[in-house]
Coordinates of N, CA and C and ligand atoms in Angstrom, one line a residue:
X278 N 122.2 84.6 91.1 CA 120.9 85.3 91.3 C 121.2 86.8 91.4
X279 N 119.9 87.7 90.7 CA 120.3 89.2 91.0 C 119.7 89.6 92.2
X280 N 119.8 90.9 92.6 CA 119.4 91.5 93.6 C 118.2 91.9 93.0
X281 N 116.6 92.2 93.7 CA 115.5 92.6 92.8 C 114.9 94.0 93.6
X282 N 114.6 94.6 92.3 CA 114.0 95.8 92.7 C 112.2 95.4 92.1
X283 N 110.9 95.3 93.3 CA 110.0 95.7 92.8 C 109.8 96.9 92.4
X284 N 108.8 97.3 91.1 CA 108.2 98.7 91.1 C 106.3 97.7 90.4
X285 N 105.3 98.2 91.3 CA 104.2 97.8 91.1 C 103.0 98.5 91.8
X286 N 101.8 98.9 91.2 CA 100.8 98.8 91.6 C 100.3 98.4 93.1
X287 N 99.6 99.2 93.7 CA 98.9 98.5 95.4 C 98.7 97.0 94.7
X288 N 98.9 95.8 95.3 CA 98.0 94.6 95.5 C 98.2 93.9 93.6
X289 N 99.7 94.3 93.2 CA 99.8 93.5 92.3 C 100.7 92.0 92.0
X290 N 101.0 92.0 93.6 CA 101.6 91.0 93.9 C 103.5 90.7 94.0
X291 N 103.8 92.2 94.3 CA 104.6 92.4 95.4 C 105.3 91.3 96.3
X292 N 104.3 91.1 97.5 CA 104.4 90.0 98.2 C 104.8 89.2 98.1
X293 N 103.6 88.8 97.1 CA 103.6 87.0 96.6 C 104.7 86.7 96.3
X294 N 105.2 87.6 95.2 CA 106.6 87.3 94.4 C 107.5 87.1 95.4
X295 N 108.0 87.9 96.3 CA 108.4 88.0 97.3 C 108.6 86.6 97.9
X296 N 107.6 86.7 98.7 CA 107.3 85.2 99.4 C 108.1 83.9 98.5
X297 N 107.6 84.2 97.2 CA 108.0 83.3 96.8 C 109.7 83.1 96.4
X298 N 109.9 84.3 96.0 CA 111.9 84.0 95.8 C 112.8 83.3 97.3
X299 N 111.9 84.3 98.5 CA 112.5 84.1 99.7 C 112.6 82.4 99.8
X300 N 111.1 81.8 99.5 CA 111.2 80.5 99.7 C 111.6 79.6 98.8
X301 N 112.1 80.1 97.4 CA 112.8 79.3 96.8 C 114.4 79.6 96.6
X302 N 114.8 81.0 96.5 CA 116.1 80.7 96.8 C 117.2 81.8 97.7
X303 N 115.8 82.0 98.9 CA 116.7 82.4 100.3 C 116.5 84.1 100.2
X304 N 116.1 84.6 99.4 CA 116.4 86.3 99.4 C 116.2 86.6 100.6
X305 N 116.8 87.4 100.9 CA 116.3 88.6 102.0 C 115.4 89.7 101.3
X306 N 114.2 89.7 102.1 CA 113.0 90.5 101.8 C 112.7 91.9 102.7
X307 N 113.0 92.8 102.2 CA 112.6 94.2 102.4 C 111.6 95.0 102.1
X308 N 110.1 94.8 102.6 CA 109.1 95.6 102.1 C 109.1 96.9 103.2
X309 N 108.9 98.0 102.0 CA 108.8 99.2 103.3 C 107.6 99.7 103.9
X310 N 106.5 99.3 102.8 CA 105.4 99.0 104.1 C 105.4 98.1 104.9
X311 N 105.9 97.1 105.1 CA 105.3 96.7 106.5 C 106.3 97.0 107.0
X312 N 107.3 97.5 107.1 CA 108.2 97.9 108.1 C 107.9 99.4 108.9
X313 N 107.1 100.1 108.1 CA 106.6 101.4 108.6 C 105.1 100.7 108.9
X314 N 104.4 99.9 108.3 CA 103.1 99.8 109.7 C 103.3 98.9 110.8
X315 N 104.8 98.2 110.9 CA 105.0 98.2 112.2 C 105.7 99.3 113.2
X316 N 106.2 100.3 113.0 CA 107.0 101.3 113.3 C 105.7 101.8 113.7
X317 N 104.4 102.4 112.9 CA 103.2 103.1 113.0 C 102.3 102.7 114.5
X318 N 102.7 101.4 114.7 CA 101.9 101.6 115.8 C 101.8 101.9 117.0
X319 N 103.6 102.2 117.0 CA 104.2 103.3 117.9 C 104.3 105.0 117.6
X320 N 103.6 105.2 116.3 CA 103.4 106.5 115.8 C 102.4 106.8 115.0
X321 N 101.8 107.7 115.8 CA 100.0 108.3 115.5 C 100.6 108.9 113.9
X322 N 101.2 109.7 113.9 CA 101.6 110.7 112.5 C 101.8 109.6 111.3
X323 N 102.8 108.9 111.8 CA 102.6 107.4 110.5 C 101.7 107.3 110.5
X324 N 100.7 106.5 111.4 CA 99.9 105.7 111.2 C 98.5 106.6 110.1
X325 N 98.8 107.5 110.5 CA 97.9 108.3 110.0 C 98.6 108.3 107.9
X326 N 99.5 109.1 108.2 CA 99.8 109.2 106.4 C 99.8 107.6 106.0
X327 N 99.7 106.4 106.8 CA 100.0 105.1 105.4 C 98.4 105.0 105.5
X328 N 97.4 104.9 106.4 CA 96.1 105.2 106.4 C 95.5 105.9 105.1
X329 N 95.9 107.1 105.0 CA 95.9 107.5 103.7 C 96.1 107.6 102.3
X330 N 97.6 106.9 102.5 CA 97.4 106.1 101.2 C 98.5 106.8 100.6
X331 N 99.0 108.5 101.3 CA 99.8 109.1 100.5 C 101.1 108.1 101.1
X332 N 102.7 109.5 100.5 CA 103.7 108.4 100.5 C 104.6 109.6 102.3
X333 N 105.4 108.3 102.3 CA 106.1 109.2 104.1 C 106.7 109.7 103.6
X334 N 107.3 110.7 104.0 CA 108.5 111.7 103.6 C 110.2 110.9 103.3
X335 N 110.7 111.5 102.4 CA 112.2 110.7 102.4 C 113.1 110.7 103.5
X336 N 113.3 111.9 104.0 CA 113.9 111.6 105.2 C 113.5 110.5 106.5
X337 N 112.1 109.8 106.4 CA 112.0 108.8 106.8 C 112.2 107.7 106.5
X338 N 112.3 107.3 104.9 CA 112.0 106.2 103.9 C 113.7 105.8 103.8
X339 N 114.8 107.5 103.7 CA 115.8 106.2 102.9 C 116.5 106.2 103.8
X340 N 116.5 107.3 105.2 CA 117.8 106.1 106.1 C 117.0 104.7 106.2
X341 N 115.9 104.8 106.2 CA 115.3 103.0 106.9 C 115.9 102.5 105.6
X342 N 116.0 102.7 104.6 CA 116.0 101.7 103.6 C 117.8 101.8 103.3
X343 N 118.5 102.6 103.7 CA 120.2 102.5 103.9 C 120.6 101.7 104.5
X344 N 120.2 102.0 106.4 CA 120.5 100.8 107.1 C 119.9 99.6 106.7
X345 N 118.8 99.3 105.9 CA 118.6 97.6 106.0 C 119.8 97.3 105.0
X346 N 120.2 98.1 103.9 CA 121.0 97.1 102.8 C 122.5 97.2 103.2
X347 N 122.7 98.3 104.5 CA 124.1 98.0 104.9 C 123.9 96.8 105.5
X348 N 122.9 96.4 106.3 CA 122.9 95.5 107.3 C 123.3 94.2 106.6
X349 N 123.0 94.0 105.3 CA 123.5 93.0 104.6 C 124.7 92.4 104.8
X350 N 125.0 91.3 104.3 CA 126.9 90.7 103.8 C 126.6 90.3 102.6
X351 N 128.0 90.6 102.1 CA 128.3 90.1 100.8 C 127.3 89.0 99.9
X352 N 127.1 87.8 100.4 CA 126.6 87.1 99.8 C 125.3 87.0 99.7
X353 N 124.6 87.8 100.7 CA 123.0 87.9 100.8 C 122.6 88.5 99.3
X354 N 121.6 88.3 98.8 CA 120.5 88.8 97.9 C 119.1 89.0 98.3
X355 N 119.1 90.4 98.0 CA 117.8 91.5 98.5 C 116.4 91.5 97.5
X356 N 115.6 91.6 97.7 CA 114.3 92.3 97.9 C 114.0 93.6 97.8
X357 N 113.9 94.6 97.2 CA 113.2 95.5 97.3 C 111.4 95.5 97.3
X358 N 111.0 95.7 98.0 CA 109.4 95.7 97.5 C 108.8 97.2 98.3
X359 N 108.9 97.7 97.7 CA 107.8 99.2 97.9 C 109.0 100.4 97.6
X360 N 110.4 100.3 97.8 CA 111.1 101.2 97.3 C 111.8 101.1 96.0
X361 N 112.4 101.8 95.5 CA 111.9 103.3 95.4 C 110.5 103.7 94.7
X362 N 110.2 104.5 94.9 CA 108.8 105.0 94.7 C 108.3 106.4 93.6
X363 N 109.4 107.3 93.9 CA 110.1 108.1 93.3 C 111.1 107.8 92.3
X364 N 111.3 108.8 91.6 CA 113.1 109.3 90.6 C 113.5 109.5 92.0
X365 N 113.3 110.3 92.7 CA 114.1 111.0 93.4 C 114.7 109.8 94.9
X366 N 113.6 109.1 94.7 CA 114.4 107.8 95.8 C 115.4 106.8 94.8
X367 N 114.7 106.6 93.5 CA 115.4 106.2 92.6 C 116.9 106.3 92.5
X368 N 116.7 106.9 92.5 CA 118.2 108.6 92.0 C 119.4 108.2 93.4
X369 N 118.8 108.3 94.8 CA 119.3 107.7 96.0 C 119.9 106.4 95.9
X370 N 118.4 105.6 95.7 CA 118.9 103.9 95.5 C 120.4 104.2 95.2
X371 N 120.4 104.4 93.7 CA 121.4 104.2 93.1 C 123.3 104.6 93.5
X372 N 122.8 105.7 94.8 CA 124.5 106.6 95.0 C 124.6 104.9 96.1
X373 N 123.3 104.6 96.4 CA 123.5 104.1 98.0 C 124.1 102.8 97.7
X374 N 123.7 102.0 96.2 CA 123.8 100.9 95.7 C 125.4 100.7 95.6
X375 N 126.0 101.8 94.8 CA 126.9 102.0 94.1 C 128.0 102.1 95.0
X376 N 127.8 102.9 96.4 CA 128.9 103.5 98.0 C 128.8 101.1 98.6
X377 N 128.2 100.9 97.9 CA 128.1 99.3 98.8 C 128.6 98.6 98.0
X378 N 128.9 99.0 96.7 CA 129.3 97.6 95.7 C 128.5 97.1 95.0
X379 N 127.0 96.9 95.0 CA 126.3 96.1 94.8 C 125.7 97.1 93.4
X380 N 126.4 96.0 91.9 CA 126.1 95.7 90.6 C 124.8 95.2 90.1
X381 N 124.6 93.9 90.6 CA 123.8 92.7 90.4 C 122.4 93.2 90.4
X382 N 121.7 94.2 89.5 CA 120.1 94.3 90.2 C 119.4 94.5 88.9
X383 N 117.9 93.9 89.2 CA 117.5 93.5 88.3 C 115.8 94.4 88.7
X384 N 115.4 95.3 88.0 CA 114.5 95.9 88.3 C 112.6 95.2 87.7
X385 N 112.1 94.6 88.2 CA 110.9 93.6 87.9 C 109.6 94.9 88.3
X386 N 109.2 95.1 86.8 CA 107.9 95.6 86.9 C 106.5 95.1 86.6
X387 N 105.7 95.0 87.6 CA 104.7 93.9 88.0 C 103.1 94.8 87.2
X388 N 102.8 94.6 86.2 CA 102.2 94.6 85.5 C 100.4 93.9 85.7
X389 N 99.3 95.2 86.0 CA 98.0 94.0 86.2 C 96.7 95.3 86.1
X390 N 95.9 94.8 85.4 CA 94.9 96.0 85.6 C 94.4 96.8 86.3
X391 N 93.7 98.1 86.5 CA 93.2 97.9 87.5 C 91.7 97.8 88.2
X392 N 91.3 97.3 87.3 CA 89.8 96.7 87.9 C 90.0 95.6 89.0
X393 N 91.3 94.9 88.4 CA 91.8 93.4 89.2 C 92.6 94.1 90.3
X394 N 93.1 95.2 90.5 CA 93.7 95.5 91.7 C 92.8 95.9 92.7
X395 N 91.9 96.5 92.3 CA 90.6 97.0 93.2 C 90.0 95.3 93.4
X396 N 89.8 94.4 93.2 CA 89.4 93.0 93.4 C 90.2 92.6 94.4
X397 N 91.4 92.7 94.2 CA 92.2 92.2 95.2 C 93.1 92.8 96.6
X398 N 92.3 94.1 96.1 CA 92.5 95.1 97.7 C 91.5 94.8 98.4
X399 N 90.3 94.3 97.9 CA 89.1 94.9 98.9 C 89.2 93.0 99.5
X400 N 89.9 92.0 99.3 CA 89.9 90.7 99.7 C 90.9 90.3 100.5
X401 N 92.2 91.4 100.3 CA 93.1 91.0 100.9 C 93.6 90.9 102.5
X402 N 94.3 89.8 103.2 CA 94.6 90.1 104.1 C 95.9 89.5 104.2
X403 N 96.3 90.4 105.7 CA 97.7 89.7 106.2 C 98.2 89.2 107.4
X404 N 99.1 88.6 107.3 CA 99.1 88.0 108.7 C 99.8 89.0 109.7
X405 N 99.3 89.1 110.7 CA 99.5 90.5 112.0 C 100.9 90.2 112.4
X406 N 101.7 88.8 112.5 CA 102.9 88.3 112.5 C 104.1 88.4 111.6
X407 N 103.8 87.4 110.8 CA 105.2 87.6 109.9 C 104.5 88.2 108.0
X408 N 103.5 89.2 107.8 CA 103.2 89.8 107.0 C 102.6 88.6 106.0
X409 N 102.7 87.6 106.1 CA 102.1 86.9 104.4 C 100.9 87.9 103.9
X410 N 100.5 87.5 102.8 CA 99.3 88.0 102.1 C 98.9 86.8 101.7
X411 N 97.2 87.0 102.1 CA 96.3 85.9 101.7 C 95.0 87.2 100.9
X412 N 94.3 85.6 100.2 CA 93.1 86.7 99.6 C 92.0 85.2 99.5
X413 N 91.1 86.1 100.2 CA 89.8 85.9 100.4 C 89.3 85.4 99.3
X414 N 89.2 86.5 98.4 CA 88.2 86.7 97.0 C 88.8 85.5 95.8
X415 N 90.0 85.0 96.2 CA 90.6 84.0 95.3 C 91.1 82.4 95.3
X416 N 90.5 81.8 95.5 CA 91.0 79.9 95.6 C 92.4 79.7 96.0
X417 N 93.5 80.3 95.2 CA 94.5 80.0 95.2 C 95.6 80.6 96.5
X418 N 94.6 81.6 96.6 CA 95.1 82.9 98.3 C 94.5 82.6 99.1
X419 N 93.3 81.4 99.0 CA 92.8 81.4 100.4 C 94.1 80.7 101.9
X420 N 93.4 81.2 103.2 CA 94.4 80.6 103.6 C 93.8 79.3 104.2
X421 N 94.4 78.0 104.7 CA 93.7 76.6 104.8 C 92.5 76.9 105.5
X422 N 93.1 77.7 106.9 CA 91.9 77.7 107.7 C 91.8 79.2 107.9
X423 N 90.2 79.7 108.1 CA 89.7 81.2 108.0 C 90.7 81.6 108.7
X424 N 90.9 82.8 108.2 CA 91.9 84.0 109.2 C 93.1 83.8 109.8
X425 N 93.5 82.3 109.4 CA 94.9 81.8 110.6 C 96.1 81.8 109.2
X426 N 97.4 82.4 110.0 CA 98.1 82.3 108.4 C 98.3 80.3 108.2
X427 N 99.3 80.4 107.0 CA 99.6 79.0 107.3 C 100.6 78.7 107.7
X428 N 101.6 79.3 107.8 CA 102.9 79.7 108.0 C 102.5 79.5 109.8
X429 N 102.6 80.4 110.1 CA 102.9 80.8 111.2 C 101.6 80.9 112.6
X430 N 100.1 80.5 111.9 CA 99.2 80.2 112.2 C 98.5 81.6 113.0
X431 N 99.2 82.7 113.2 CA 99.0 84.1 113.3 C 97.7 84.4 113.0
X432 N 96.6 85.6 113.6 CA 95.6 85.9 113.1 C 95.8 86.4 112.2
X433 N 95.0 86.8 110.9 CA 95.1 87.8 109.6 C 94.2 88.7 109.8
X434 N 95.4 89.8 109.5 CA 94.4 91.1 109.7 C 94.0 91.9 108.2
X435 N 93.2 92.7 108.0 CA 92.7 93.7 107.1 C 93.5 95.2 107.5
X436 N 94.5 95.3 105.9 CA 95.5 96.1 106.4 C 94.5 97.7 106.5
X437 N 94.2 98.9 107.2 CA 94.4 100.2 107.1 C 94.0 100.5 106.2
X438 N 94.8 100.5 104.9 CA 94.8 101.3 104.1 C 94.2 100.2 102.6
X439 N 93.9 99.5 102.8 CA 93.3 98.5 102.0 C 91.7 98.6 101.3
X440 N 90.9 99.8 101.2 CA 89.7 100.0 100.8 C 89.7 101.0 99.7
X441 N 88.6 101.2 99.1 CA 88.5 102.0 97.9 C 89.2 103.2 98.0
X442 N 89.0 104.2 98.7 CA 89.7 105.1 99.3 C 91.4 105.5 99.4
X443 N 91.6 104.7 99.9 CA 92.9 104.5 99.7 C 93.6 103.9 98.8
X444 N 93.1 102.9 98.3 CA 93.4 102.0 97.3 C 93.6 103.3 95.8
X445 N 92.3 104.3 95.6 CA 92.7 105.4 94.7 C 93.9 106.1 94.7
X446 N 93.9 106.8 95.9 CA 95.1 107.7 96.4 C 96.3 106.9 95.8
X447 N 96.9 105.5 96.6 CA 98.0 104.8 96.2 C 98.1 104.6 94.7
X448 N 96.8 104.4 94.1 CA 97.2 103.9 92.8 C 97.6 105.3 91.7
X449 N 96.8 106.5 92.6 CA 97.2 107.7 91.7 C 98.0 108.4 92.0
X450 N 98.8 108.0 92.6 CA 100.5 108.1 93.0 C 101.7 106.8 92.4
X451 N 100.7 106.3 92.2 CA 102.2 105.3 91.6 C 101.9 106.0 90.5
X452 N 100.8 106.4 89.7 CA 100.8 106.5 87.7 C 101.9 107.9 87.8
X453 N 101.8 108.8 89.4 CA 102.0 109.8 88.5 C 103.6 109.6 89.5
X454 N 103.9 108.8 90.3 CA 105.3 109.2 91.1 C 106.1 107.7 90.7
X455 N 105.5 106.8 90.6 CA 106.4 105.3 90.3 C 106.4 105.3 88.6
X456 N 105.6 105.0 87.8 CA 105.7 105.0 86.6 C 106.6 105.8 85.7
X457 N 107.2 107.4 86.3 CA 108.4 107.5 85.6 C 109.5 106.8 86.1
X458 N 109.6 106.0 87.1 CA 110.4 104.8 87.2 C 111.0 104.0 86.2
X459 N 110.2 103.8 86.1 CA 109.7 102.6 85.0 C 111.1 102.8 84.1
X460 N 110.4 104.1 83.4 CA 111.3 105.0 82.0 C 112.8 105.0 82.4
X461 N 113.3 105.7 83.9 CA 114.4 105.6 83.8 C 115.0 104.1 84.2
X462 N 114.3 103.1 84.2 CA 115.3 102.0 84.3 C 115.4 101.2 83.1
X463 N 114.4 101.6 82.4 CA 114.5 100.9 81.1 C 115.3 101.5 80.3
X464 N 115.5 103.2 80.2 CA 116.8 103.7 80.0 C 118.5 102.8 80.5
X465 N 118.4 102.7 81.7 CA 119.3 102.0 82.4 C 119.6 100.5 81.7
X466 N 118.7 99.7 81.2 CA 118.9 98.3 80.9 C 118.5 97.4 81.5
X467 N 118.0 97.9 82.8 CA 117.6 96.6 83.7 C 116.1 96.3 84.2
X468 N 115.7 97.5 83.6 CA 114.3 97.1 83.6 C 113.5 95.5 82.9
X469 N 112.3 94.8 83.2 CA 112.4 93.3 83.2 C 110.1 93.6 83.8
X470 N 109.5 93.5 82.4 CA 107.9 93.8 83.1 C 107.4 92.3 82.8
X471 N 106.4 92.0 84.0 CA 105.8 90.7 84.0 C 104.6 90.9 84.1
X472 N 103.7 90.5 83.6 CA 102.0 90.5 83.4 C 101.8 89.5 84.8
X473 N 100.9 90.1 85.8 CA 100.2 89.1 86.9 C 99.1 89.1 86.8
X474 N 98.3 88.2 86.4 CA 96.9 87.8 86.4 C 96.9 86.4 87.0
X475 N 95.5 86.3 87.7 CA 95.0 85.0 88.5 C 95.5 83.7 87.3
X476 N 95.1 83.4 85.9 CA 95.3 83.0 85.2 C 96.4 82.1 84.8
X477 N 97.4 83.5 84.6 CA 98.8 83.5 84.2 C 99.8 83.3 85.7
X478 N 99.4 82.9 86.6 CA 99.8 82.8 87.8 C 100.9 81.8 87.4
X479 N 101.2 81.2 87.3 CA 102.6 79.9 87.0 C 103.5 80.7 86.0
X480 N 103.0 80.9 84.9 CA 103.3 81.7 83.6 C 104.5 83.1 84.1
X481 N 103.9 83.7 85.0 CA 104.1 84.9 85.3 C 105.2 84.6 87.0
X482 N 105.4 83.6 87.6 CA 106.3 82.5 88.2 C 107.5 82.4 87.5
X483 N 107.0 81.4 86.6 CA 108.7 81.1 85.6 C 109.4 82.2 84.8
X484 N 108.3 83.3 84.9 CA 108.6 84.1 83.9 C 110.3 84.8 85.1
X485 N 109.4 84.9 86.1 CA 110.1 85.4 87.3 C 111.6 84.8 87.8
X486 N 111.2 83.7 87.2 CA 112.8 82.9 88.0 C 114.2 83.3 86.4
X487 N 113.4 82.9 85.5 CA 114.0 83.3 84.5 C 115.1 84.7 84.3
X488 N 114.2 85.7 85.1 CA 114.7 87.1 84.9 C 115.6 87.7 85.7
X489 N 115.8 86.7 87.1 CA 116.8 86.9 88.1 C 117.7 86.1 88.2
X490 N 118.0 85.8 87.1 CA 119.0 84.8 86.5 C 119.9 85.6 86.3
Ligands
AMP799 P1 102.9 99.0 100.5 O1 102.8 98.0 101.6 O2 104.1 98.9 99.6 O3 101.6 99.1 99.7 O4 103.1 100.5 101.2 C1 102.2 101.0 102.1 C2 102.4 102.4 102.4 O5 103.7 102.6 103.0 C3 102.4 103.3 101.2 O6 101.1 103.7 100.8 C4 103.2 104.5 101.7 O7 102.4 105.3 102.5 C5 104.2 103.9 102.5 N1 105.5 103.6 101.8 C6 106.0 102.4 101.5 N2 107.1 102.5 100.7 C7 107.3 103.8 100.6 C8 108.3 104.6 99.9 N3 109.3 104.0 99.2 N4 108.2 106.0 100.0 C9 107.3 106.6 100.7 N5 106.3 105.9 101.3 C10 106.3 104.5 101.3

């Protein structure tokens, strides 16, 4: 299995994917939002920039995201989900990837419209505990019982930064700060895009196990 780099859209299903490699073949999962909105509720200034939707400064972003992949061993396989966000964290990943050894990565870009990402910001929730994402607005995200995760039975909360508002801001930051991502990893070779829609939900699954092969 490779090492995975998300690059996606607010609420394109990130998580889910997430959730799901962890629980089928063990990854270790690194999202850097929720590691900064738990850090935020010890800090007004965070709490305030993820609120808004813009992005934290790098000097915050990539020692957190150094020490988690030193914290690694050898045999672990990672998760990226919300880094890099930039070229210019990109550009980092890469010295940081390279000083550790670590070859094996497979960059997955999560592909979804955005009429359907505004649908599924304004429904989403998460558990206040161990982060799942449930969604209201969809059959398949509901969670068994209102508001409790299933996992961990935790209340679910409605993230911050999860409304129109913000939902803009984030998405007009990825077109214009993540999407030349995109370019340079498909330059690189390891770029790998999957279409997520409610629909194609299985489709867009297998597509996923395939690619981390
Ligand atoms: P997410 O949970 O991935 O939607 O991220 C929530 C928020 O965390 C973003 O809107 C940013 O404010 C912040 N954030 C997460 N990852 C990064 C990053 N790589 N660089 C800067 N800010 C980030």
């Amino acid at each position: 299995m490779k090492n995975v780099i998300f690059l996606a859209p607010p609420a394109a299903g990130k998580g889910t994917f997430s959730d799901y490699l962890v629980e089928k073949f063990n990854y270790k999962h690194f999202s850097t939002g929720s590691i900064l909105r738990e850090n935020a509720q010890k800090n007004e200034k965070l709490k305030q920039i993820l609120e808004s939707g813009e992005l934290v400064e790098d000097e915050v972003i990539i020692p957190l995201i150094e020490n988690v992949l030193k914290s690694l061993s050898k045999e672990d396989k990672f998760i990226l989900d919300g880094f890099p966000r930039t070229l210019q964290q990109a550009k980092k990943l890469d010295i940081i990837l390279s000083g550790l050894g670590v070859l094996d990565v497979v960059v997955v870009s999560i592909d979804v419209e955005k009429e359907t990402l505004i649908d599924r910001v304004i429904g989403r929730k998460v558990c206040s505990k161990c982060y799942k994402s449930y969604n209201t607005n969809i059959l398949e995200f509901k969670p068994k019982v209102m508001d409790r995760c299933d996992d961990c039975q935790s209340v679910l909360i409605k993230r911050e930064d999860d409304n129109q508002k913000s939902f803009l801001v984030r998405y007009n930051t990825y077109l214009e700060s993540t999407l030349p991502i995109i370019a340079y990893y498909k330059e690189k070779g390891c770029l790998q895009v999957i279409q997520n829609t409610e629909l194609e939900q299985t489709k867009a699954l297998e597509q996923l196990r395939s690619v981390i092969k």
